Structures are given as structure tokens and as C-alpha cells.
Coordinates of C-alpha atoms in Angstrom, one line a residue:
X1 CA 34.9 -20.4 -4.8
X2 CA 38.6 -21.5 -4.7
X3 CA 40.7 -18.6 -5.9
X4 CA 42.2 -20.5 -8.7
X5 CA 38.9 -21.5 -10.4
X6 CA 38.1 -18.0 -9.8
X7 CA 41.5 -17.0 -12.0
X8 CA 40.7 -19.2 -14.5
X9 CA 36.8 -18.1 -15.2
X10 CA 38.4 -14.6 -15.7
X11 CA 41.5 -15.6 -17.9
X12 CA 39.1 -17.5 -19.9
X13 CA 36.6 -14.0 -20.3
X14 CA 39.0 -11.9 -20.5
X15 CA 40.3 -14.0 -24.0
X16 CA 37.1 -15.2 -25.1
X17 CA 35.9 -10.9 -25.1
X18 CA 39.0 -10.7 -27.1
X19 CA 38.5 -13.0 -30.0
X20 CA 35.7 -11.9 -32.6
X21 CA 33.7 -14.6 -34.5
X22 CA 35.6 -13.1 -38.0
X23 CA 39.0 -14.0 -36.2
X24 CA 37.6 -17.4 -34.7
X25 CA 36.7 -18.3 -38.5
X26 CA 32.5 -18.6 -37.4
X27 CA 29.5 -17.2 -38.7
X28 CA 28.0 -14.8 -35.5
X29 CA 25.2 -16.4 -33.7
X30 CA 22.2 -14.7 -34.7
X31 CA 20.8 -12.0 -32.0
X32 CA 21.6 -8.9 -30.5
X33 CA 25.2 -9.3 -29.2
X34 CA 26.3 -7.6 -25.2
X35 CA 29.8 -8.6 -25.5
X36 CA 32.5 -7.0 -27.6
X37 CA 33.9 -10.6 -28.9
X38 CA 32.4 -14.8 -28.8
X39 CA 29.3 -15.8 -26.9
X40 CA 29.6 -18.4 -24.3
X41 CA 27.7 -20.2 -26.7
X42 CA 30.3 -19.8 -29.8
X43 CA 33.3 -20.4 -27.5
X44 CA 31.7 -23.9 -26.3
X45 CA 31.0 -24.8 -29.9
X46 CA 34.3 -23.9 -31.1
X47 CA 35.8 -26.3 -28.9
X48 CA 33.2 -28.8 -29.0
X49 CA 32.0 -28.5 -25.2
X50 CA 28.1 -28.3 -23.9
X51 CA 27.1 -24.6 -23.4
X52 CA 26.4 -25.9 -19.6
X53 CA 30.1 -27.1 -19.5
X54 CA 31.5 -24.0 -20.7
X55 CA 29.3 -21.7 -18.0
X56 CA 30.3 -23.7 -15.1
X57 CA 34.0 -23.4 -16.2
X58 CA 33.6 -19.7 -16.4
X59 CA 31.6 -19.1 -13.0
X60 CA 34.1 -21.4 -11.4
X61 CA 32.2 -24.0 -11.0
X62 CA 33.8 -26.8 -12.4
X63 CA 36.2 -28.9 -10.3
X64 CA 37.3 -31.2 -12.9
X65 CA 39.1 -30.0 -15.9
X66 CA 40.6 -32.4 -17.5
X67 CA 43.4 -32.5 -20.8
X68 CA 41.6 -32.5 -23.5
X69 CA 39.3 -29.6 -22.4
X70 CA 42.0 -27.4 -22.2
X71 CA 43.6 -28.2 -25.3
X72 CA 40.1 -28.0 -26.8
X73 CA 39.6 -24.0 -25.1
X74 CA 43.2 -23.3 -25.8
X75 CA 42.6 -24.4 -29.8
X76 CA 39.3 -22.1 -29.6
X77 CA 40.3 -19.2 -27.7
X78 CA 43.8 -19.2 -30.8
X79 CA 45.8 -19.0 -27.3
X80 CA 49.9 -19.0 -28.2
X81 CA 52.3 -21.1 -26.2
X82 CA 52.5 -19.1 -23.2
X83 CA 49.2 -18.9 -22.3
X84 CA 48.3 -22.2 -23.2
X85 CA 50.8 -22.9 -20.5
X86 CA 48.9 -20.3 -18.3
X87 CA 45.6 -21.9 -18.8
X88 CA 47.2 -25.6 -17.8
X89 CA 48.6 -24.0 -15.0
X90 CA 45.4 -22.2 -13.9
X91 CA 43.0 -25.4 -14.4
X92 CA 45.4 -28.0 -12.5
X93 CA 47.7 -25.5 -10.2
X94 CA 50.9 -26.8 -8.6
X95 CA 50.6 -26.9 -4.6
X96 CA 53.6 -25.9 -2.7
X97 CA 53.2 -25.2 1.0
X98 CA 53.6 -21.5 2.0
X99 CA 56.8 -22.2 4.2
X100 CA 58.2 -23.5 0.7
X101 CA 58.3 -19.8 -0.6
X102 CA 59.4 -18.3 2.9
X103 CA 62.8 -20.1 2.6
X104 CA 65.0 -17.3 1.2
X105 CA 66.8 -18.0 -2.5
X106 CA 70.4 -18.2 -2.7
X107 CA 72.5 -17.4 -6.1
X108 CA 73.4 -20.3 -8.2
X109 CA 77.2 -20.3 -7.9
X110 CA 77.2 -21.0 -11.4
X111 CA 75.3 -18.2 -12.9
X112 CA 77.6 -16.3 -10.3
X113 CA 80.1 -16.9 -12.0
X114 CA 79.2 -16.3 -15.5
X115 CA 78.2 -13.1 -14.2
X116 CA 81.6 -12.5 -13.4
X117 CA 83.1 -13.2 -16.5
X118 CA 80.8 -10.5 -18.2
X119 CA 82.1 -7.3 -16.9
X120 CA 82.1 -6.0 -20.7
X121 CA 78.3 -6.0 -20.4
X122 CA 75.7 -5.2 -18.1
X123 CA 74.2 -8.2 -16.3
X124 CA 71.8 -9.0 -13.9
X125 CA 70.9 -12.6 -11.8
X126 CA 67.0 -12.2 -10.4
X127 CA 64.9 -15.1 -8.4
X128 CA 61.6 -15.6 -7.9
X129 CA 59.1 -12.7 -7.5
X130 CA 62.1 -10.2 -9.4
X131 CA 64.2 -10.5 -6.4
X132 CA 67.6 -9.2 -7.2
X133 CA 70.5 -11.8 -6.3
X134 CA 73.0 -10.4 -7.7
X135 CA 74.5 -7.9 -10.7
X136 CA 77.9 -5.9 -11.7
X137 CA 78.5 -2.2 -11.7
X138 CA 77.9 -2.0 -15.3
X139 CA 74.4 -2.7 -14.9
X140 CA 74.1 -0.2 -12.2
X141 CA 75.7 2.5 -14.3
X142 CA 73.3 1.4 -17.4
X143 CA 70.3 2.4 -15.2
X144 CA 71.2 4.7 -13.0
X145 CA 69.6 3.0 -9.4
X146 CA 71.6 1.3 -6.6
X147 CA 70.0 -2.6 -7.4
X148 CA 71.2 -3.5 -4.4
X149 CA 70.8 -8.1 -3.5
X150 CA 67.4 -8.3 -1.8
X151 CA 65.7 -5.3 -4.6
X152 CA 62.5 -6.5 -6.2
X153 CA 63.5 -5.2 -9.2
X154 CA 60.0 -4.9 -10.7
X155 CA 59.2 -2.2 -7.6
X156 CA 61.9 -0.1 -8.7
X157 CA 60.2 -0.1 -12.1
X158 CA 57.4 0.7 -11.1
X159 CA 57.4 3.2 -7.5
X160 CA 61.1 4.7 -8.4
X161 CA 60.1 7.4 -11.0
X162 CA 64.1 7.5 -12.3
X163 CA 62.7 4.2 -14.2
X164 CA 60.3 5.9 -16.4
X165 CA 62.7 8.3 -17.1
X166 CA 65.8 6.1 -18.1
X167 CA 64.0 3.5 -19.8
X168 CA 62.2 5.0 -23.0
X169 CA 60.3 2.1 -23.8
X170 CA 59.0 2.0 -20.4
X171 CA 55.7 1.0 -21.7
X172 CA 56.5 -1.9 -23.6
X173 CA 58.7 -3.3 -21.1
X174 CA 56.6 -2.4 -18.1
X175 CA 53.6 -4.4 -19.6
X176 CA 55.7 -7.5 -20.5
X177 CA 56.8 -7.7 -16.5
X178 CA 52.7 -7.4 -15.9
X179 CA 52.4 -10.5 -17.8
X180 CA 55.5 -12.1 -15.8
X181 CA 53.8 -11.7 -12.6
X182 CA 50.6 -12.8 -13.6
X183 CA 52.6 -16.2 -15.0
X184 CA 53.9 -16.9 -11.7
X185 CA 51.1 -16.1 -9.6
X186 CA 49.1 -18.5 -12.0
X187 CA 52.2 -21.3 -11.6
X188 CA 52.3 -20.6 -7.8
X189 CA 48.8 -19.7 -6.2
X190 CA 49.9 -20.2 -2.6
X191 CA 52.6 -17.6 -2.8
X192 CA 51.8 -15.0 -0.3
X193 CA 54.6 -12.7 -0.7
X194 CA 54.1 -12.3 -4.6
X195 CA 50.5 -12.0 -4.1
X196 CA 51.2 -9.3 -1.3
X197 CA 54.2 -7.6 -4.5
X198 CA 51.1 -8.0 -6.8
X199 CA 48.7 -5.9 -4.4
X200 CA 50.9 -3.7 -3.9
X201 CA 51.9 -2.4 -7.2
X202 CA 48.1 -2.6 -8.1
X203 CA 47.6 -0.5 -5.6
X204 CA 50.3 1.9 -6.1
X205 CA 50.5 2.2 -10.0
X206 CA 47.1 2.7 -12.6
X207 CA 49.4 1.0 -14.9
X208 CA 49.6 -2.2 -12.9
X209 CA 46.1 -2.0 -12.1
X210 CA 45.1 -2.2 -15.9
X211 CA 47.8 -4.1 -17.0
X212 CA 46.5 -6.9 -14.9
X213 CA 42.9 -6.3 -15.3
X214 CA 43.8 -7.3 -19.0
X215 CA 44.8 -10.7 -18.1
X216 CA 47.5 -10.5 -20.3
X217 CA 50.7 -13.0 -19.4
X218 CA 54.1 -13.4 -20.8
X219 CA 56.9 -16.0 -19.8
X220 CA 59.1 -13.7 -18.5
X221 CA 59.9 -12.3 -21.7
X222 CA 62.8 -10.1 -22.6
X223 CA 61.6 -6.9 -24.2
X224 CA 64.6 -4.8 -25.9
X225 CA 65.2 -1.9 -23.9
X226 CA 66.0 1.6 -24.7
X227 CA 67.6 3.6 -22.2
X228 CA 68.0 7.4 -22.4
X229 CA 71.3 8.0 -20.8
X230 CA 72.0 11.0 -19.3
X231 CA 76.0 10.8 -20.0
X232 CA 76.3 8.7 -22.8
X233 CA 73.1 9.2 -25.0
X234 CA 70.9 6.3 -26.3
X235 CA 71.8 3.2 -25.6
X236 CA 70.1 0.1 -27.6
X237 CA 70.1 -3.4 -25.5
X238 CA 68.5 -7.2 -27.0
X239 CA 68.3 -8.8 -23.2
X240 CA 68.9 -12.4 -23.0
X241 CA 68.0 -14.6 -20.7
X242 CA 70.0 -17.8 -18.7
X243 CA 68.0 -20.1 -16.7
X244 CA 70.0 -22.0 -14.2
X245 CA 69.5 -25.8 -14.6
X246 CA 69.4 -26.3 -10.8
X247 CA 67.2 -23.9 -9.9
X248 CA 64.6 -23.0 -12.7
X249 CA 63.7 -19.8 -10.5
X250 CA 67.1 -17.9 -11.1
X251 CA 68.1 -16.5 -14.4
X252 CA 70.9 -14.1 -15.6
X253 CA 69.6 -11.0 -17.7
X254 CA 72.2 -10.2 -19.9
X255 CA 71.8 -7.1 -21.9
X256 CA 73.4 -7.2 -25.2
X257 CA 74.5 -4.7 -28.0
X258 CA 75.1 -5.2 -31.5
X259 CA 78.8 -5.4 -32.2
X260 CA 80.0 -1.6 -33.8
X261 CA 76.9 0.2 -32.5
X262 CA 77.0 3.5 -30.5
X263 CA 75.9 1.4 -27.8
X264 CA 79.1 -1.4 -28.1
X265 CA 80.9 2.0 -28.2
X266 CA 79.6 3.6 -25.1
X267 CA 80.1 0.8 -22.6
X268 CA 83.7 0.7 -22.3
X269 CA 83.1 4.2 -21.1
X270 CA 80.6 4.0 -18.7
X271 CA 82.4 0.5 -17.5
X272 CA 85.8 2.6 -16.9
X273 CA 84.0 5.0 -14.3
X274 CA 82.3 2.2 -12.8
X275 CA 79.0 3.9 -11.3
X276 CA 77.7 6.7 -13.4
X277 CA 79.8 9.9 -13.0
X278 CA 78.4 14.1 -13.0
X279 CA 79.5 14.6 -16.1
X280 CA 78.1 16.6 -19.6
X281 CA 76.8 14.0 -21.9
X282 CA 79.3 12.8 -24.7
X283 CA 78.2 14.6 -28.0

């Protein structure tokens, strides 16, 4: 079975055992029900496909699917816009060659240099697969690690225990970056090196491991983050994120504060020592 049809059979179970017949707007099929949300048989109904159509998209055995069939699922299953997107991506997947992904990224100069113009606020440029390409001192002083160009940023958050520490909504944020790796591995199947990150953090982390059993997927959202500073207390951040119009791999993370906050406050501080200093925390 191709390994795609494969990942879509199990992104389509995993939401179908999500969705109860109350929340689909149906009356239950009568009988003794195994599964803790739709039949088969409800979910082809609901989106007005043969029961037989519906199995062999779910056991992978449909080559074909078209359109209209994954509106029709995506309609059914109440899927939002990103995994809508997932699903398309999952029945018709873009083919790149391997060597395509080998090639290593370079910065956009352009995104460099906004990055540079934003020393008030921590920043960060990341590639493909959470590579770091780039941020400023600011950022390292924010969360206390050396992000060094060439860091996979999402390793650090999970195998560097400093990250669960620093970052008090670990959980929230950690999950979201779940659902960002399982987006790109769903828009780029053939990518051997994120599939090898992917294993590895599965391997290495229960969290990953049931994160991504849950087929959940996010387009590289950005999750406020709290961070528990050790020098200047709690600090509050909205992240933003830049795309580069040349290279829709790159974007520049850009953590913002509201204007007046204790956070606003506290990063002319930490930005006048530069890397994080020994010091008692500020009362």
C-alpha cells in the first residue's frame, strides 16, 4: 500500500472517530455501535459516497480521489481550513525528488534583514523541517539555549529539558509544532530527513508519540507563549509569523509584547546584557 494512501485512511479514522452523529447533525444508525464516533456507513452517507467507496478510501485502496470527494469528506468529517488542506494534500501529494530536499536552505536576505532591524524584540528566521537560519541575541536571552544556524528548533523543544522549564505553556505550544510536522510530512511525503526528525522525536518523547497518534495538524500556527524567566519573571509573547515571498519554506517568528506590559518593560533589560546574565531575578 503506498504510504500516502496509507496516511490518508488513518487521517480520515482518526476524524471520522472524532465526530459523533449529534455533532454531524444525523440520527445514529440503529445497532450496537464499536466505535466511539460515525460508522463507515454514516460518514459515506453524510457525504453522499457508496459505503464500498468509503471502505476502499479508508483501507487505502482507492487510487483515484478526485475533487469533489474530498470536498464532499471534508464537508462531512466539519474539517476547518487547515485540514481540509491536509486531506487535499494527503489524497493528491506533491512529488519532489529526494535530492530536492538534500540541497541545504539558505536565509532569504530579505527576511535577514528585517531581522536586523528588530533588535528591540526577540526574533527568529526557521526553514523547512524547524531548521534554524538565523535569530538575534534577544531571542537567545528570551529562552535561555544557544539556537545556534543549523538547530532544529523543534528538537530543542522536545530532547533539551530547559524547554519545558522556560516555556510554561509547553503543552499547548508543543502540540501545535505536532500538528506542524505532521502538515509538512503530509505536503512533502518523499522527505526523508523530516521523516527521519519525525521518528526520532516519536521515539524519544511519549508526547510526540501521542501527539501524532492523534492525527492532529496545524499550519504552523503560532501559539502565544509564556516563558518563566529566571531573571526577569513572566514574560507574555503573541508570535507572528513572516513568510518570505521567494521562498514559502522560510519565515521570521517574531515574538511580540503588548505595548506598557511587564513584558515591553523587561526586554530592554534583558536586550542591554545581551545573553542572559547570573543574576537575582528583578522583584
Amino acid at each position: 500500500m503506498p504510504a500516502d494512501r496509507s496516511a490518508l485512511g488513518a487521517f480520515l479514522r482518526s476524524r471520522r472517530d472524532r465526530l459523533t452523529p449529534a455533532q454531524a447533525g444525523i440520527t445514529p444508525f440503529p445497532g450496537p455501535r464499536r466505535v466511539p464516533g460515525l460508522r463507515k456507513e454514516e460518514l459515506a452517507v453524510l457525504a453522499g459516497l457508496s459505503p464500498d467507496h468509503y471502505s476502499r478510501l479508508e483501507q487505502g485502496r482507492q487510487h483515484t480521489v478526485t475533487d469533489d470527494v474530498v470536498e464532499a469528506l471534508a464537508r462531512a468529517l466539519r474539517l476547518d481550513d487547515v485540514e481540509r488542506a491536509h486531506l487535499r494534500d494527503l489524497a493528491a501529494p506533491q512529488r519532489r525528488t529526494a535530492a530536492t530536499w538534500e540541497v541545504a536552505q539558505r536565509a532569504d536576505p530579505g527576511l535577514l534583514r528585517v531581522m536586523t532591524t528588530l533588535d528591540h524584540v526577540p526574533v527568529l528566521l526557521l526553514g523547512r523541517r524547524s531548521e534554524v537560519l538565523g535569530c538575534n541575541a534577544l531571542l537567545r536571552a528570551v529562552l535561555g539555549a544557544e539556537v545556534d544556524t543549523g538547530e532544529v528548533l523543534v528538537r530543542w523543544l522536545f530532547l533539551d529539558a530547559r524547554a519545558r522549564g522556560r516555556i510554561e505553556n509547553w503543552s499547548d505550544y508543543a502540540a501545535a509544532a505536532v500538528g506542524a510536522l505532521r502538515y509538512e510530512v503530509g505536503r512533502h511525503p518523499t522527505d526523508r530527513r523530516l521523516q527521519g526528525l519525525v521518528d526520532e522525536l516519536r521515539t524519544a518523547d511519549p508526547d510526540v508519540a501521542r501527539w501524532w497518534d492523534d492525527h492532529g495538524v496545524t499550519d504552523r500556527t503560532s501559539v502565544d507563549k509564556q516563558i518563566a524567566h529566571p531573571v526577569v519573571g513572566r514574560l507574555a509573547f503573541g508570535i507572528e509569523a513572516l513568510v518570505s515571498p521567494h521562498d514559502p519554506e522560510q519565515r521570521l517568528i517574531v515574538y511580540t509584547a503588548q505595548p506598557g506590559s511587564p513584558t515591553a518593560a523587561a526586554l530592554p533589560v534583558l536586550a542591554s546584557w545581551g545573553l542572559e546574565p547570573s543574576v537575582r531575578p528583578i522583584p
